[in-house]
Coordinates of C-alpha atoms in Angstrom, one line a residue:
X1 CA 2.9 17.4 -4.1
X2 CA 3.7 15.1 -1.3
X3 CA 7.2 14.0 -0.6
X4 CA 9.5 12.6 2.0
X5 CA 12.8 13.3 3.5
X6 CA 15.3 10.8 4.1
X7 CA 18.5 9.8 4.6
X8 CA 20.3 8.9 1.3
X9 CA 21.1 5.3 0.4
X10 CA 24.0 3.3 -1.4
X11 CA 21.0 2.4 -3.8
X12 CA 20.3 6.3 -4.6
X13 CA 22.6 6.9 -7.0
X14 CA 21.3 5.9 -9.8
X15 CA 18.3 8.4 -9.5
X16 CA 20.7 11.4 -7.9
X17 CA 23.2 11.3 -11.4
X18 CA 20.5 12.7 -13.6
X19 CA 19.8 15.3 -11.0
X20 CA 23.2 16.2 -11.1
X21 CA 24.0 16.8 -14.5
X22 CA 20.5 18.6 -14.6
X23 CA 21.9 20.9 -11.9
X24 CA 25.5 21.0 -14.0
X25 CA 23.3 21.9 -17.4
X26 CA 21.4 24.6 -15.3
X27 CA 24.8 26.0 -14.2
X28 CA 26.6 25.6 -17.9
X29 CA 24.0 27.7 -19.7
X30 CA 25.0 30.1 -16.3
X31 CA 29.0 29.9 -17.8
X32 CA 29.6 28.0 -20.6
X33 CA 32.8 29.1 -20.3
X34 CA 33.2 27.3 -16.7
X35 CA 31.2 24.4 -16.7
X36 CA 31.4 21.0 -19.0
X37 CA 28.3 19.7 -20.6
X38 CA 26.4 16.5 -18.8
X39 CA 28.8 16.9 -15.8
X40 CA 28.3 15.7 -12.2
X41 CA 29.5 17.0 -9.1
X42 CA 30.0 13.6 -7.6
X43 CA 31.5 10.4 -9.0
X44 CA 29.8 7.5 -7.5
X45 CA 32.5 6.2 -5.7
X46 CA 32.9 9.9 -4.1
X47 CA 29.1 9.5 -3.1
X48 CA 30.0 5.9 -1.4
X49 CA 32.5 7.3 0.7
X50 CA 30.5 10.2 1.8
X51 CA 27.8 8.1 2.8
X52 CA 30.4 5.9 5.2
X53 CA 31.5 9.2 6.5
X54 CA 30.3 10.6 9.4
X55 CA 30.9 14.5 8.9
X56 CA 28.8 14.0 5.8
X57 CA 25.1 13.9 5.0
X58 CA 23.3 13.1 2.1
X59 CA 19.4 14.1 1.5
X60 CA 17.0 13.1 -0.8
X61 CA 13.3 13.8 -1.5
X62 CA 11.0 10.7 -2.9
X63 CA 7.5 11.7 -4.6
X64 CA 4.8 9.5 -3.8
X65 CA 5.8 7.3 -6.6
X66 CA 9.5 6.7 -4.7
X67 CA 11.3 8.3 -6.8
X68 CA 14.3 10.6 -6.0
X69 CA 13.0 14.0 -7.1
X70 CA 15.6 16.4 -5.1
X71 CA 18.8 15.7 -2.8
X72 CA 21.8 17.7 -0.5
X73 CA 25.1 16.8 0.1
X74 CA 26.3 18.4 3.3
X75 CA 29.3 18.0 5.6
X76 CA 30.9 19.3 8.9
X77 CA 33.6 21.7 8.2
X78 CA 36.1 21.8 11.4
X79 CA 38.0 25.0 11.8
X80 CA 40.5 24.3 14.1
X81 CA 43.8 26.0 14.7
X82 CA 43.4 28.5 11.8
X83 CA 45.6 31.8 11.6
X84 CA 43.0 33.8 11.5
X85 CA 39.5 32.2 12.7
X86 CA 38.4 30.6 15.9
X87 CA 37.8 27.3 16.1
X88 CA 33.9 26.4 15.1
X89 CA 32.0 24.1 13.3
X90 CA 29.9 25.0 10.2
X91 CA 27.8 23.1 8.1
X92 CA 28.4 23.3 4.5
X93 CA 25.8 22.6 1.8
X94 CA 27.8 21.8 -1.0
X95 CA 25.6 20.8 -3.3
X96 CA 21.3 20.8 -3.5
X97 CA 19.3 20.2 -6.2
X98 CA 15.3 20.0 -6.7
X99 CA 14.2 18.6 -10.5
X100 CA 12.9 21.4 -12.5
X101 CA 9.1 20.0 -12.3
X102 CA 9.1 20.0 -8.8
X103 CA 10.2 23.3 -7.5
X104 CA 8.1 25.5 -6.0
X105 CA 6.1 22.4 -4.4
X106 CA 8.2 22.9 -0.7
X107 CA 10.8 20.4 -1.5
X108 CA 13.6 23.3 -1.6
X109 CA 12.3 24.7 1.7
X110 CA 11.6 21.1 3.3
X111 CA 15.1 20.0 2.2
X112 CA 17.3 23.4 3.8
X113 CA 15.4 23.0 7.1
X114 CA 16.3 19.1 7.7
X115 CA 19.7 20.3 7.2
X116 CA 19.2 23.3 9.7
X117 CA 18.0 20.9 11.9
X118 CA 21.2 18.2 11.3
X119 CA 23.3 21.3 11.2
X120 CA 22.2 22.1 15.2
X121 CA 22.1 18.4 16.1
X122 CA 26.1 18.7 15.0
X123 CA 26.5 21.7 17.3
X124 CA 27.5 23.7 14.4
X125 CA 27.2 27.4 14.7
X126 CA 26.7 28.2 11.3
X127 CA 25.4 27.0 7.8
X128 CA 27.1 28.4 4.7
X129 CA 27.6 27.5 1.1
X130 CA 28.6 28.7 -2.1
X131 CA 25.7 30.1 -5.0
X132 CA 27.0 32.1 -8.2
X133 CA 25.7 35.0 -8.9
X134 CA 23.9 34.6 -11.9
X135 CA 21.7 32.1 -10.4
X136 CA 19.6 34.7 -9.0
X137 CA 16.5 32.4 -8.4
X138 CA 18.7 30.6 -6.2
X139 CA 19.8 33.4 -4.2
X140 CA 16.8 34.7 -3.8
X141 CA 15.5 31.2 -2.1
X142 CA 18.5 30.8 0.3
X143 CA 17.7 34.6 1.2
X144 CA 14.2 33.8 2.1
X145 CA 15.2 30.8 4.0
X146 CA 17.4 33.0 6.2
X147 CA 20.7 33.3 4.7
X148 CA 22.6 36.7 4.7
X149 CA 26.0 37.2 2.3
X150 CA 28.8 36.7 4.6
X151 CA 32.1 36.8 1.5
X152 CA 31.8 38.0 -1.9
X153 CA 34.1 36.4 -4.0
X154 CA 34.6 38.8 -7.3
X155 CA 36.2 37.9 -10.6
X156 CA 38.1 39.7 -13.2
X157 CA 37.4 37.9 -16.5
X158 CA 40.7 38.4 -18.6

């Protein structure tokens, strides 16, 4: 499949709200108990401001038809002055997604090293983000593409 990486656009969002709730459904069927049907990380005003903000980055992936098949939202996390930390910069992939039809085509792996690469351009010494456990395809991807666990974060259901 050929594809393209690019900087998102105002106009995207349209095309990235589908992939959203896809993302949403994938992670509802996860925890139904957690997650609300048809939801979407990201309102479209949210996605406006990130765009005008310059800790943020949005990705997309267009198929040779133009349309938006797979996106990352990014940002710059400052630690500064915290109690425990020293100050750094890390770049947080907060949310990715790559449409069901088109995994396993190099979008995924095309998508996590442009943000590798924005992540050094920032001077950031670290990339992290968050990935529940039950999404074990998932896991095993970010593993592959480098990652190691750095904080489990465990639950108690009550």
């Amino acid at each position: 499949m050929n594809f393209t990486i690019r900087p998102a656009r105002a106009s995207d969002f349209p095309a990235i709200r589908p992939l959203q709730v896809e993302i949403a459904d994938h992670h509802r069927k996860g925890r139904p108990e957690l997650f609300k049907p048809n939801a979407a990380t990201c309102s479209e005003e949210e996605f406006h401001a990130r765009l005008q903000n310059p800790d943020h980055t949005i990705l997309v992936a267009e198929d040779e038809a133009g349309l938006v098949v797979a996106y990352a939202f990014c940002w710059v996390n400052h630690i500064r002055n915290h109690p425990t930390y020293v100050d750094f910069d890390q770049f947080y992939i907060d949310d990715i997604c790559v449409h069901a039809p088109c995994k396993r085509s190099g979008i995924g792996k095309a998508l996590f090293a442009q943000c590798k690469e924005i992540a050094r351009e920032k001077n950031c010494r670290s990339m992290e983000l968050g990935v529940w456990a039950f999404n074990t395809e998932a896991v095993s991807f970010y593993k592959a593409m480098g990652m190691r666990e750095r904080v489990l974060r465990m639950e108690l259901r009550l």
